Structure formats: structure tokens, C-alpha cells
CSV table of C-alpha atoms in Angstrom, one decimal:
chain,number,residue,atom,x,y,z
A,13,MET,CA,115.6,110.7,65.4
A,14,PRO,CA,113.3,107.7,64.6
A,15,GLY,CA,111.8,105.9,67.5
A,16,LEU,CA,112.2,102.2,68.5
A,17,GLU,CA,110.1,99.8,66.5
A,18,LYS,CA,108.0,97.1,68.2
A,19,ASN,CA,109.0,93.5,67.3
A,20,ARG,CA,112.4,94.6,66.2
A,21,ILE,CA,115.6,93.2,67.7
A,22,TYR,CA,118.3,95.6,68.9
A,23,ARG,CA,121.7,95.0,70.4
A,24,ALA,CA,122.1,96.6,73.8
A,25,HIS,CA,124.3,96.9,76.9
A,26,ILE,CA,122.5,96.5,80.3
A,27,ASP,CA,123.4,99.4,82.6
A,28,GLY,CA,121.5,98.6,85.8
A,29,TYR,CA,118.1,97.7,87.2
A,30,SER,CA,114.7,99.2,87.6
A,31,SER,CA,112.8,99.2,90.9
A,32,GLU,CA,111.1,96.0,89.8
A,33,GLY,CA,114.4,94.3,89.0
A,34,LEU,CA,114.2,94.6,85.3
A,35,GLY,CA,117.4,95.3,83.4
A,36,ILE,CA,117.8,98.8,82.0
A,37,ALA,CA,119.3,99.5,78.6
A,38,ARG,CA,119.4,102.6,76.5
A,39,ILE,CA,118.8,102.0,72.8
A,40,ASP,CA,119.0,105.0,70.4
A,41,GLY,CA,118.6,107.3,73.4
A,42,GLN,CA,115.5,105.6,74.8
A,43,VAL,CA,115.2,103.7,78.0
A,44,VAL,CA,114.3,100.0,77.5
A,45,PHE,CA,113.4,97.7,80.4
A,46,VAL,CA,114.5,94.2,79.7
A,47,HIS,CA,113.0,91.2,81.5
A,48,GLY,CA,115.7,88.8,82.9
A,49,ALA,CA,118.7,90.9,82.0
A,50,ILE,CA,121.7,91.4,84.3
A,51,ARG,CA,123.9,94.5,84.7
A,52,GLY,CA,126.9,94.4,82.3
A,53,GLU,CA,125.4,92.0,79.8
A,54,ILE,CA,125.3,92.6,76.1
A,55,CYS,CA,122.0,91.2,74.7
A,56,ASP,CA,120.0,91.2,71.5
A,57,VAL,CA,116.7,92.6,72.8
A,58,LEU,CA,113.3,92.1,71.2
A,59,VAL,CA,111.3,95.2,71.8
A,60,MET,CA,107.8,94.1,72.8
A,61,LYS,CA,106.1,97.4,73.8
A,62,VAL,CA,107.0,101.0,73.0
A,63,LEU,CA,105.6,103.9,75.2
A,64,LYS,CA,106.2,107.6,75.0
A,65,ASN,CA,109.1,107.7,77.5
A,66,ALA,CA,110.2,104.0,77.7
A,67,ALA,CA,110.0,100.6,76.0
A,68,PHE,CA,109.9,97.1,77.3
A,69,GLY,CA,111.7,94.1,75.8
A,70,LYS,CA,113.0,90.6,76.4
A,71,ILE,CA,116.3,88.9,75.7
A,72,ALA,CA,116.3,87.3,72.2
A,73,ALA,CA,119.9,86.2,72.5
A,74,LEU,CA,122.7,86.6,75.2
A,75,VAL,CA,125.7,87.9,73.4
A,76,GLU,CA,127.9,88.4,76.5
A,77,PRO,CA,126.4,87.0,79.7
A,78,SER,CA,127.3,88.3,83.1
A,79,PRO,CA,129.4,86.1,85.4
A,80,ALA,CA,126.6,86.7,87.9
A,81,ARG,CA,124.0,84.9,85.8
A,82,ARG,CA,122.7,81.7,87.4
A,83,THR,CA,120.3,79.0,86.2
A,84,PRO,CA,117.1,79.7,88.2
A,85,ASP,CA,116.7,77.3,91.1
A,86,CYS,CA,112.9,77.5,91.1
A,87,PRO,CA,110.7,75.6,88.5
A,88,TYR,CA,108.0,78.3,88.8
A,89,TYR,CA,110.4,81.2,88.0
A,90,GLY,CA,109.1,83.3,85.2
A,91,ARG,CA,105.5,82.2,85.8
A,92,CYS,CA,105.0,83.0,89.5
A,93,GLY,CA,105.4,86.7,90.2
A,94,GLY,CA,106.9,86.3,93.6
A,95,CYS,CA,110.6,86.3,92.9
A,96,ASP,CA,112.5,88.6,90.6
A,97,PHE,CA,116.2,87.7,91.1
A,98,ARG,CA,116.5,83.9,90.9
A,99,HIS,CA,118.5,84.2,87.7
A,100,MET,CA,121.5,86.0,89.3
A,101,SER,CA,123.9,85.5,92.2
A,102,TYR,CA,122.9,86.7,95.6
A,103,GLU,CA,125.9,89.2,95.6
A,104,GLU,CA,124.5,90.8,92.4
A,105,GLU,CA,121.0,90.9,93.9
A,106,LEU,CA,122.4,92.8,97.0
A,107,TRP,CA,124.2,95.2,94.7
A,108,ALA,CA,120.9,95.9,92.8
A,109,LYS,CA,119.0,96.5,96.0
A,110,ARG,CA,121.5,98.9,97.5
A,111,ALA,CA,121.7,100.8,94.2
A,112,ARG,CA,117.9,101.0,94.2
A,113,VAL,CA,117.8,102.6,97.6
A,114,GLN,CA,120.7,105.0,96.8
A,115,ASP,CA,119.1,106.0,93.5
A,116,ALA,CA,115.7,106.8,95.1
A,117,LEU,CA,117.2,108.9,97.9
A,118,THR,CA,119.4,110.8,95.5
A,119,ARG,CA,117.0,111.2,92.5
A,120,ILE,CA,113.6,111.4,94.2
A,121,GLY,CA,114.6,112.6,97.7
A,122,GLY,CA,117.2,115.1,96.6
A,123,ALA,CA,119.4,113.8,99.4
A,124,GLU,CA,123.2,113.7,99.6
A,125,VAL,CA,123.3,110.9,102.1
A,126,THR,CA,125.2,107.7,101.1
A,127,VAL,CA,123.7,104.3,101.8
A,128,GLU,CA,126.3,102.9,104.1
A,129,GLU,CA,125.8,99.2,103.4
A,130,ILE,CA,123.3,96.5,102.7
A,131,LEU,CA,122.9,93.8,105.3
A,132,GLY,CA,122.4,90.5,103.4
A,133,ALA,CA,120.7,87.4,104.7
A,134,GLU,CA,122.7,84.4,105.9
A,135,GLN,CA,119.7,82.2,105.1
A,136,PRO,CA,118.1,83.5,101.8
A,137,LEU,CA,115.8,80.4,101.5
A,138,HIS,CA,112.5,79.5,103.4
A,139,TYR,CA,112.6,82.7,105.4
A,140,ARG,CA,109.0,84.0,105.1
A,141,ASN,CA,107.2,83.6,108.4
A,142,LYS,CA,103.9,84.9,106.8
A,143,SER,CA,102.5,83.3,103.7
A,144,ILE,CA,99.3,84.5,101.9
A,145,TYR,CA,98.1,82.2,99.2
A,146,PRO,CA,95.4,83.4,96.8
A,147,ILE,CA,92.9,80.7,95.7
A,148,SER,CA,91.7,80.6,92.1
A,149,PRO,CA,88.1,80.0,91.1
A,150,VAL,CA,89.1,76.4,90.1
A,151,GLY,CA,90.9,75.6,93.4
A,152,GLU,CA,94.5,76.4,92.6
A,153,VAL,CA,96.4,77.5,95.7
A,154,GLY,CA,99.6,79.5,95.0
A,155,PHE,CA,100.7,82.9,94.0
A,156,TYR,CA,99.9,85.4,91.3
A,157,ARG,CA,101.7,85.8,88.0
A,158,ALA,CA,103.5,89.1,87.7
A,159,ARG,CA,101.1,92.0,87.2
A,160,SER,CA,98.0,89.8,87.1
A,161,HIS,CA,95.5,88.0,89.3
A,162,GLN,CA,96.0,84.7,87.6
A,163,VAL,CA,97.0,82.1,90.2
A,164,VAL,CA,100.0,79.8,89.6
A,165,ASN,CA,99.6,76.6,91.5
A,166,VAL,CA,102.8,76.4,93.6
A,167,GLU,CA,103.4,73.2,95.5
A,168,HIS,CA,106.9,74.0,96.9
A,169,CYS,CA,108.2,77.6,97.2
A,170,LEU,CA,111.8,78.4,98.0
A,171,ILE,CA,111.0,81.4,100.2
A,172,GLN,CA,108.0,80.0,102.2
A,173,LYS,CA,108.3,77.8,105.2
A,174,PRO,CA,107.7,74.0,104.5
A,175,GLU,CA,104.8,74.2,107.0
A,176,ALA,CA,103.1,76.7,104.8
A,177,ASP,CA,103.5,74.5,101.7
A,178,ALA,CA,102.1,71.6,103.5
A,179,LEU,CA,99.1,73.6,104.7
A,180,ALA,CA,98.5,74.9,101.2
A,181,GLN,CA,98.3,71.3,99.9
A,182,ALA,CA,95.8,70.4,102.7
A,183,VAL,CA,93.6,73.2,101.4
A,184,ARG,CA,93.8,71.9,97.9
A,185,ASP,CA,92.8,68.5,99.1
A,186,TYR,CA,89.9,69.9,101.2
A,187,ILE,CA,88.6,71.8,98.1
A,188,ALA,CA,88.7,68.7,96.0
A,189,ARG,CA,87.4,66.3,98.6
A,190,PHE,CA,84.3,68.4,99.7
A,191,GLN,CA,83.8,70.3,96.4
A,192,VAL,CA,84.1,73.7,98.1
A,193,GLU,CA,83.6,76.6,95.7
A,194,PRO,CA,86.5,79.1,95.8
A,195,TYR,CA,85.8,82.8,95.5
A,196,ASN,CA,85.6,84.4,92.0
A,197,GLU,CA,86.6,88.1,91.9
A,198,ALA,CA,84.6,88.6,88.6
A,199,THR,CA,81.3,87.3,89.9
A,200,GLY,CA,81.6,87.9,93.7
A,201,ARG,CA,80.5,84.3,94.2
A,202,GLY,CA,82.2,81.4,96.0
A,203,LEU,CA,83.6,81.0,99.5
A,204,LEU,CA,87.4,80.4,99.9
A,205,ARG,CA,89.5,83.5,99.0
A,206,HIS,CA,92.9,83.2,100.7
A,207,LEU,CA,95.0,80.9,102.9
A,208,TYR,CA,97.0,82.8,105.5
A,209,VAL,CA,99.8,81.1,107.4
A,210,ARG,CA,102.0,82.6,110.0
A,211,THR,CA,104.9,80.4,111.3
A,212,GLY,CA,107.0,81.1,114.3
A,213,SER,CA,110.7,80.4,114.8
A,214,THR,CA,109.8,77.2,116.7
A,215,GLY,CA,107.8,75.8,113.8
A,216,GLU,CA,104.3,76.6,115.3
A,217,SER,CA,101.8,77.8,112.7
A,218,LEU,CA,98.7,79.9,113.0
A,219,VAL,CA,96.3,79.3,110.1
A,220,CYS,CA,93.5,81.6,108.8
A,221,LEU,CA,91.1,80.9,106.0
A,222,LEU,CA,89.7,84.1,104.5
A,223,VAL,CA,86.2,83.4,103.2
A,224,ASN,CA,83.3,85.2,101.5
A,225,GLY,CA,80.9,84.4,104.3
A,226,SER,CA,80.7,83.3,107.9
A,227,ARG,CA,81.1,79.5,107.6
A,228,LEU,CA,82.8,76.8,105.6
A,229,PRO,CA,81.4,73.3,104.9
A,230,HIS,CA,82.9,70.5,107.0
A,231,GLU,CA,84.9,72.8,109.3
A,232,GLN,CA,85.9,70.1,111.6
A,233,GLU,CA,87.2,67.9,108.8
A,234,LEU,CA,89.2,71.0,107.5
A,235,VAL,CA,90.7,71.5,110.9
A,236,ASN,CA,91.7,67.8,111.1
A,237,MET,CA,93.3,68.0,107.6
A,238,LEU,CA,95.3,71.1,108.5
A,239,ARG,CA,96.5,69.7,111.8
A,240,ALA,CA,97.6,66.5,110.1
A,241,ALA,CA,99.5,68.5,107.4
A,242,ALA,CA,101.3,70.6,110.0
A,243,PRO,CA,101.2,68.9,113.4
A,244,LYS,CA,102.6,72.0,115.3
A,245,THR,CA,99.7,74.1,114.2
A,246,CYS,CA,98.5,76.1,117.2
A,247,GLY,CA,95.3,77.5,115.9
A,248,VAL,CA,92.9,77.6,113.0
A,249,VAL,CA,90.9,80.8,112.4
A,250,LEU,CA,88.2,81.8,109.9
A,251,GLY,CA,88.2,85.4,108.7
A,252,GLU,CA,85.1,86.9,107.2
A,253,ASN,CA,85.7,89.1,104.1
A,254,THR,CA,82.5,89.7,102.1
A,255,ARG,CA,83.8,92.8,100.3
A,256,ARG,CA,84.0,92.7,96.5
A,257,GLY,CA,87.5,92.9,95.0
A,258,ASN,CA,90.9,91.5,96.1
A,259,ALA,CA,91.2,92.7,99.7
A,260,ILE,CA,92.8,90.0,101.8
A,261,LEU,CA,92.1,90.3,105.5
A,262,GLY,CA,88.6,90.1,107.0
A,263,ASP,CA,86.4,92.2,109.2
A,264,ARG,CA,85.6,89.5,111.8
A,265,TYR,CA,87.4,86.4,113.0
A,266,ARG,CA,86.2,83.2,114.5
A,267,THR,CA,88.4,80.5,116.0
A,268,LEU,CA,87.7,77.1,114.7
A,269,TRP,CA,90.3,75.3,116.8
A,270,GLY,CA,93.1,76.2,119.2
A,271,ARG,CA,94.4,79.8,119.7
A,272,ASP,CA,93.7,82.8,117.6
A,273,TYR,CA,97.3,84.0,118.1
A,274,LEU,CA,100.9,82.8,117.7
A,275,THR,CA,103.8,83.5,120.0
A,276,ASP,CA,107.3,84.2,118.7
A,277,THR,CA,110.5,85.5,120.1
A,278,LEU,CA,112.4,88.4,118.5
A,279,CYS,CA,115.2,90.5,119.9
A,280,GLY,CA,114.8,88.6,123.1
A,281,LEU,CA,111.1,89.6,123.4
A,282,GLU,CA,108.2,87.2,123.5
A,283,LEU,CA,105.5,88.5,121.1
A,284,ARG,CA,101.9,87.7,120.7
A,285,LEU,CA,100.8,87.8,117.1
A,286,SER,CA,97.2,87.6,115.9
A,287,VAL,CA,96.2,87.5,112.3
A,288,PRO,CA,95.8,91.2,111.6
A,289,SER,CA,99.0,92.3,113.5
A,290,PHE,CA,101.9,93.5,111.5
A,291,TYR,CA,105.1,91.6,112.0
A,292,GLN,CA,108.2,91.6,109.7
A,293,VAL,CA,108.2,88.5,107.5
A,294,ASN,CA,111.9,87.6,107.9
A,295,HIS,CA,112.7,86.8,111.6
A,296,ASP,CA,116.5,86.9,111.5
A,297,GLN,CA,116.8,90.0,109.2
A,298,ALA,CA,114.1,91.8,111.3
A,299,GLN,CA,116.4,91.5,114.3
A,300,ARG,CA,119.2,93.2,112.3
A,301,LEU,CA,116.8,95.8,111.1
A,302,TYR,CA,115.6,96.7,114.6
A,303,GLU,CA,119.2,96.7,115.9
A,304,LYS,CA,120.1,99.3,113.3
A,305,ALA,CA,117.0,101.3,114.1
A,306,LEU,CA,118.0,101.3,117.8
A,307,GLU,CA,121.5,102.4,116.8
A,308,TYR,CA,120.1,105.3,114.8
A,309,ALA,CA,117.8,106.3,117.6
A,310,GLY,CA,120.8,107.1,119.8
A,311,LEU,CA,119.0,106.6,123.0
A,312,THR,CA,120.7,107.1,126.4
A,313,GLY,CA,117.9,106.3,128.9
A,314,ARG,CA,116.6,109.9,129.3
A,315,GLU,CA,114.5,110.2,126.1
A,316,LEU,CA,110.8,110.1,125.3
A,317,ALA,CA,110.3,108.2,122.0
A,318,VAL,CA,107.2,107.8,119.8
A,319,ASP,CA,106.7,104.7,117.6
A,320,LEU,CA,104.0,105.4,115.0
A,321,TYR,CA,102.7,102.4,113.0
A,322,CYS,CA,103.9,100.2,115.9
A,323,GLY,CA,102.2,96.9,114.7
A,324,ALA,CA,102.5,94.3,117.4
A,325,GLY,CA,104.8,96.6,119.4
A,326,THR,CA,108.2,95.1,118.5
A,327,ILE,CA,110.1,98.3,117.8
A,328,THR,CA,108.3,100.0,120.7
A,329,GLN,CA,109.6,97.4,123.2
A,330,VAL,CA,113.1,97.4,121.6
A,331,LEU,CA,113.3,101.2,122.0
A,332,ALA,CA,112.0,101.0,125.6
A,333,ARG,CA,115.2,99.2,126.6
A,334,ARG,CA,117.2,102.4,126.2
A,335,ALA,CA,114.5,105.1,126.5
A,336,ARG,CA,112.8,106.7,129.5
A,337,HIS,CA,109.4,106.2,128.0
A,338,VAL,CA,108.0,105.1,124.6
A,339,ILE,CA,104.5,105.7,123.1
A,340,GLY,CA,103.4,103.3,120.4
A,341,GLY,CA,100.5,104.0,118.0
A,342,GLU,CA,98.7,101.6,115.7
A,343,ILE,CA,95.3,101.7,113.8
A,344,VAL,CA,94.6,97.9,114.2
A,345,PRO,CA,92.9,97.1,117.5
A,346,GLU,CA,94.0,93.5,117.5
A,347,ALA,CA,97.6,94.6,117.1
A,348,ILE,CA,97.3,97.0,120.1
A,349,ARG,CA,95.9,94.1,122.1
A,350,ASP,CA,98.9,92.0,121.1
A,351,ALA,CA,101.3,94.8,121.9
A,352,GLU,CA,99.9,95.4,125.4
A,353,GLU,CA,99.9,91.7,126.2
A,354,SER,CA,103.5,91.2,124.9
A,355,ALA,CA,104.7,94.2,127.0
A,356,ARG,CA,103.1,92.7,130.0
A,357,ARG,CA,104.6,89.3,129.5
A,358,ASN,CA,108.0,90.8,128.9
A,359,GLY,CA,107.8,93.1,131.9
A,360,VAL,CA,108.3,96.2,129.8
A,361,GLY,CA,106.6,98.9,131.9
A,362,ASN,CA,107.8,102.1,130.3
A,363,VAL,CA,105.6,101.9,127.3
A,364,GLU,CA,102.0,102.9,126.4
A,365,PHE,CA,100.0,102.0,123.3
A,366,LEU,CA,97.4,104.2,121.6
A,367,CYS,CA,94.9,102.9,119.0
A,368,GLY,CA,94.1,105.1,116.0
A,369,ASP,CA,95.1,106.5,112.7
A,370,ALA,CA,98.7,107.8,112.5
A,371,SER,CA,97.6,111.2,111.4
A,372,ARG,CA,95.1,111.6,114.3
A,373,LEU,CA,97.6,110.2,116.9
A,374,ALA,CA,100.4,112.4,115.7
A,375,ALA,CA,98.1,115.5,115.9
A,376,GLU,CA,96.9,114.3,119.4
A,377,LEU,CA,100.4,114.0,120.7
A,378,ARG,CA,101.3,117.4,119.4
A,379,GLN,CA,98.2,118.9,121.0
A,380,ARG,CA,99.2,117.3,124.3
A,381,GLY,CA,102.4,119.4,124.1
A,382,LEU,CA,104.7,116.4,123.9
A,383,ARG,CA,108.2,116.9,122.6
A,384,PRO,CA,109.6,113.5,121.9
A,385,ASP,CA,113.3,113.2,121.5
A,386,VAL,CA,112.9,110.5,118.9
A,387,ILE,CA,110.1,109.6,116.5
A,388,CYS,CA,110.2,106.2,114.8
A,389,VAL,CA,107.9,105.5,111.8
A,390,ASP,CA,107.5,102.2,110.0
A,391,PRO,CA,104.6,102.9,107.6
A,392,PRO,CA,103.0,100.7,105.0
A,393,ARG,CA,104.3,100.7,101.4
A,394,LYS,CA,102.4,103.9,100.5
A,395,GLY,CA,104.5,105.8,103.0
A,396,LEU,CA,103.5,108.7,105.3
A,397,ALA,CA,100.5,110.9,104.7
A,398,PRO,CA,101.5,114.6,104.3
A,399,ASP,CA,99.8,115.5,107.6
A,400,VAL,CA,101.8,112.8,109.5
A,401,VAL,CA,105.0,114.4,108.1
A,402,GLU,CA,103.9,117.8,109.2
A,403,ALA,CA,102.7,116.7,112.7
A,404,ALA,CA,105.9,114.7,113.3
A,405,ALA,CA,108.1,117.6,112.3
A,406,SER,CA,106.0,120.1,114.4
A,407,MET,CA,106.9,118.1,117.6
A,408,GLU,CA,110.5,119.0,116.8
A,409,PRO,CA,112.2,115.7,117.7
A,410,GLU,CA,116.0,115.6,117.6
A,411,ARG,CA,115.9,112.4,115.4
A,412,ILE,CA,113.4,110.7,113.1
A,413,VAL,CA,114.1,107.1,112.4
A,414,TYR,CA,112.3,106.1,109.2
A,415,VAL,CA,111.9,102.3,108.5
A,416,SER,CA,110.7,101.7,105.0
A,417,CYS,CA,109.8,98.8,102.7
A,418,ASP,CA,109.6,101.0,99.6
A,419,PRO,CA,112.6,103.2,98.7
A,420,ALA,CA,110.5,105.4,96.4
A,421,THR,CA,108.0,106.5,99.1
A,422,LEU,CA,110.8,106.8,101.6
A,423,ALA,CA,112.6,109.2,99.2
A,424,ARG,CA,109.4,111.1,98.6
A,425,ASP,CA,108.9,111.6,102.3
A,426,VAL,CA,112.5,112.6,102.8
A,427,ALA,CA,111.8,115.4,100.3
A,428,ARG,CA,108.7,116.4,102.2
A,429,PHE,CA,110.7,116.6,105.5
A,430,ALA,CA,113.4,118.8,103.9
A,431,PRO,CA,111.4,122.2,104.0
A,432,LEU,CA,110.4,121.3,107.6
A,433,GLY,CA,114.0,121.3,108.7
A,434,TYR,CA,115.0,117.7,108.6
A,435,ARG,CA,117.6,116.0,106.4
A,436,PRO,CA,118.8,112.4,106.2
A,437,VAL,CA,122.3,111.8,107.6
A,438,ARG,CA,122.5,108.0,107.7
A,439,ALA,CA,120.9,105.2,105.7
A,440,CYS,CA,121.3,101.4,105.6
A,441,ALA,CA,119.6,98.9,103.4
A,442,VAL,CA,118.5,95.5,105.0
A,443,ASP,CA,117.5,92.6,102.8
A,444,LEU,CA,114.4,91.2,104.4
A,445,PHE,CA,113.2,89.7,101.1
A,446,PRO,CA,115.8,87.6,99.3
A,447,GLY,CA,114.9,86.6,95.8
A,448,THR,CA,112.5,89.5,95.3
A,449,ALA,CA,113.0,93.1,94.3
A,450,ASN,CA,111.8,94.4,97.6
A,451,VAL,CA,114.2,95.9,100.1
A,452,GLU,CA,114.0,97.4,103.6
A,453,THR,CA,115.7,100.6,104.6
A,454,VAL,CA,116.5,102.4,107.8
A,455,CYS,CA,117.1,106.1,107.4
A,456,LEU,CA,118.0,108.6,110.1
A,457,LEU,CA,116.8,112.2,109.7
A,458,THR,CA,118.0,115.0,112.0
A,459,LYS,CA,117.0,118.6,112.4
A,460,ARG,CA,119.1,120.9,110.2
A,461,PRO,CA,120.9,123.7,112.1
A,462,ASP,CA,119.4,127.1,111.4
């Protein structure tokens, strides 16, 4: 059978979506990923790249458009790589995300569990409470194009908070006014690398400038410009990052003005959040996520629970409401400090926090002979290291609650838990990231009867 030809147009039916939100078609038996296509559409597809097992194309003509197709509401859509689904209805986006989680658990994880539902957002706009803007060598402040490090200058983003947009404009003005040299990845020269903004539910913002050095010129003027742009700013911090490459957060922090932390309220808890502390980016959806995790944990007040990758201690304190005792573990020292302070403020006394790598902490808890009833994990996108999987299973908890931001690594770890006696019995998708292809999942694993 002859293969597909590059630069040739083929008629195709769109069957579904890839993990990156691309439409999937099958042309002459070969999988073709089609940019901007929607399930159910018939398109004339221009094949742009042909690989051994797949091809990539774009729509040359829409023959039969989907009723779910929408005119993108963002002028940067197609240039900025932040959003994937602004060309379709929110209902179709939710369908795609739930299908992505189900496909991963079935195909990669080998699991028979059915994804119960997807919890969509009531407010799919301006939900991000953490904004990280890369700064280009010529002073553009925005977001990367898809699969590149080319910065698109974005003045108004539909998923960021207005305070973050205003602070980004203040940084543009500061660069232009004082001729500050932004960082250049290629040469390793320049100062300003990223603008980091964390905004709480009351509108307060914590600002951090990540720099290739220890100082910025005209720091007081910069502080004044930032406070004028967002009057409810509570602190301005400078983070030192002198490493080559595209790493974001720094190794040391210095407060230029105000506080080096933000306070926010989530699930009825007052939380202290410094720059390095992990905190879910969607406040309202995070509450629904943690409520589902608490439901899956099945706590009655008698249990010992362990919360690995605890970040600022949010899930730890939520679990503590119904557990006898909860141990939270986190590798970032600043996050542990935030978690301990938050627990003290909230009067949560049945928790303890340990600082260290999840692999080491899991092994340490196992050596202490602890037998937690529930282990909760909320790892970064790369998922669990194999030794964390083994250590967690070796403590023989009744339930493992796995919170994941990547269905593929979740499914991989589900497959790793299987020979250790654990199988998924419940799963729920939660849309923390409207407009993008990302989706959060809560999965409950229980020990399989012998």
C-alpha cells in the first residue's frame, strides 16, 4: 500500500483527539494528526509531515464542520501555545478531556475502570491564579508559541487574571524605560528571565521577577510601577536564577517590598503561599478536586494517612478533617514552611510535615514500620518514580488516592501498581485548565483480594 504523500490534500473524517488536542483522522490506514480539527468533521487535509507511524496535517477546507465549532474568542489563538480548544464549544472540550483520561487508563494502564464523570468549570475564563510570563531577548512579555521558545507578546489573556496582565504591562514599560536587558537563552547574557505572578481569591498579588543575577537596575522604580499597575500587590520578590537554559524558579529569593508570601483561602483553610510552593492554579476547581480526593479516601476519623508531594499542605489539612493523623511530605523547604504555618493558623494539630524527596520519605516511613490506611499522591507531570510506587505499595495501605495532571503518567503508574496488588476502582476527571488540553484526574486504587 503506498504511503501518504507530503503536500498532498486528502479527504478525511475526524474520529477523535490526541493528548495535545489535535484532531485524529485515519487516511489510507495511517493515523494523521490534524491541527484545529473537531471530532465528527469531514475535512480536506493538507499533509505537512509524514513519519513512520503517523503524519501531521492542517485543514485545507472544511467540508462538513462540526456543530461544536466556534470562532476563537482570543486574537492570539493559533500563535500563542497556551490554549488548544478555543475553536470548539466547552461541552466538546470536556468530552475530549474525559475521553483522553479514559483512553489512557484503558490503553496504557490496562485498567477496566470507567471514568465516572468530568467536573467542568463554571467560570472557564480568567481562572489562573499563577501566571508565568517568559521574557524574550527583545523585551516581549507573553507566552511561548506551541513547541517553541519564541515568545508571543500577549497583552490580554483570557485565562490569566487581569492583575497579571497589568503587571506584565508594567514590566514591559520598565524594560523600555530603563533599557533593561532581558535574558537570552542562546548566549546566557541578560538579566530578566521570567515574570511570576500569583493572585489570590481576594485580588491580592505576589510578584516575583526571575533574574540572571542578584540585582536589577532601578529596583525601587520597578516596585513603584508594579504597585501602580496592581494596587493590591502584597509583595515584590526577586528570584536569582543564574543557571543556563530555560529553568524558571530561582535558588535564592530577596524581598524588594512587602511580603514574600501570599495568603489565600481554599476549602475553608487559610493558606500561606510563597513563590516556590505548589498550589493548584484554579481556585474553584481545586476545591472540587480536593473534595473528590477526600471522598475517595473514605476516612472515618480512625485512619493514618500519608500525603506525598504535599506542596503547601492543602490536601494534608483537608484529609486531617476526617483522619486521626496525617503526614505530609514535600521536597521544597519553603513549601514545608508554608504548610506548617498554615496548619498552625488553621488550628490543625493532627498533622506533621517532613521535608525531603518522595522516594526517600516513602522509604523512611516504611522503615519506621508505619502502616497508613490511605496514601495520597499528587506528583508533578512526570508521575511517580518506580521506587515511590514500590515503597507506597510495600506499606500496604487500604487505599491509594492518586491525583494527576497527566493522564499518560497516571496510567503508566496504574500499570506499575498492578503487579504489586493494587487496581483502580474509581476515577473522575476535573477540568482545572479550561481552554487547554490539560486535565486533572483523581483515581482510587485499592488492594486486590488474594
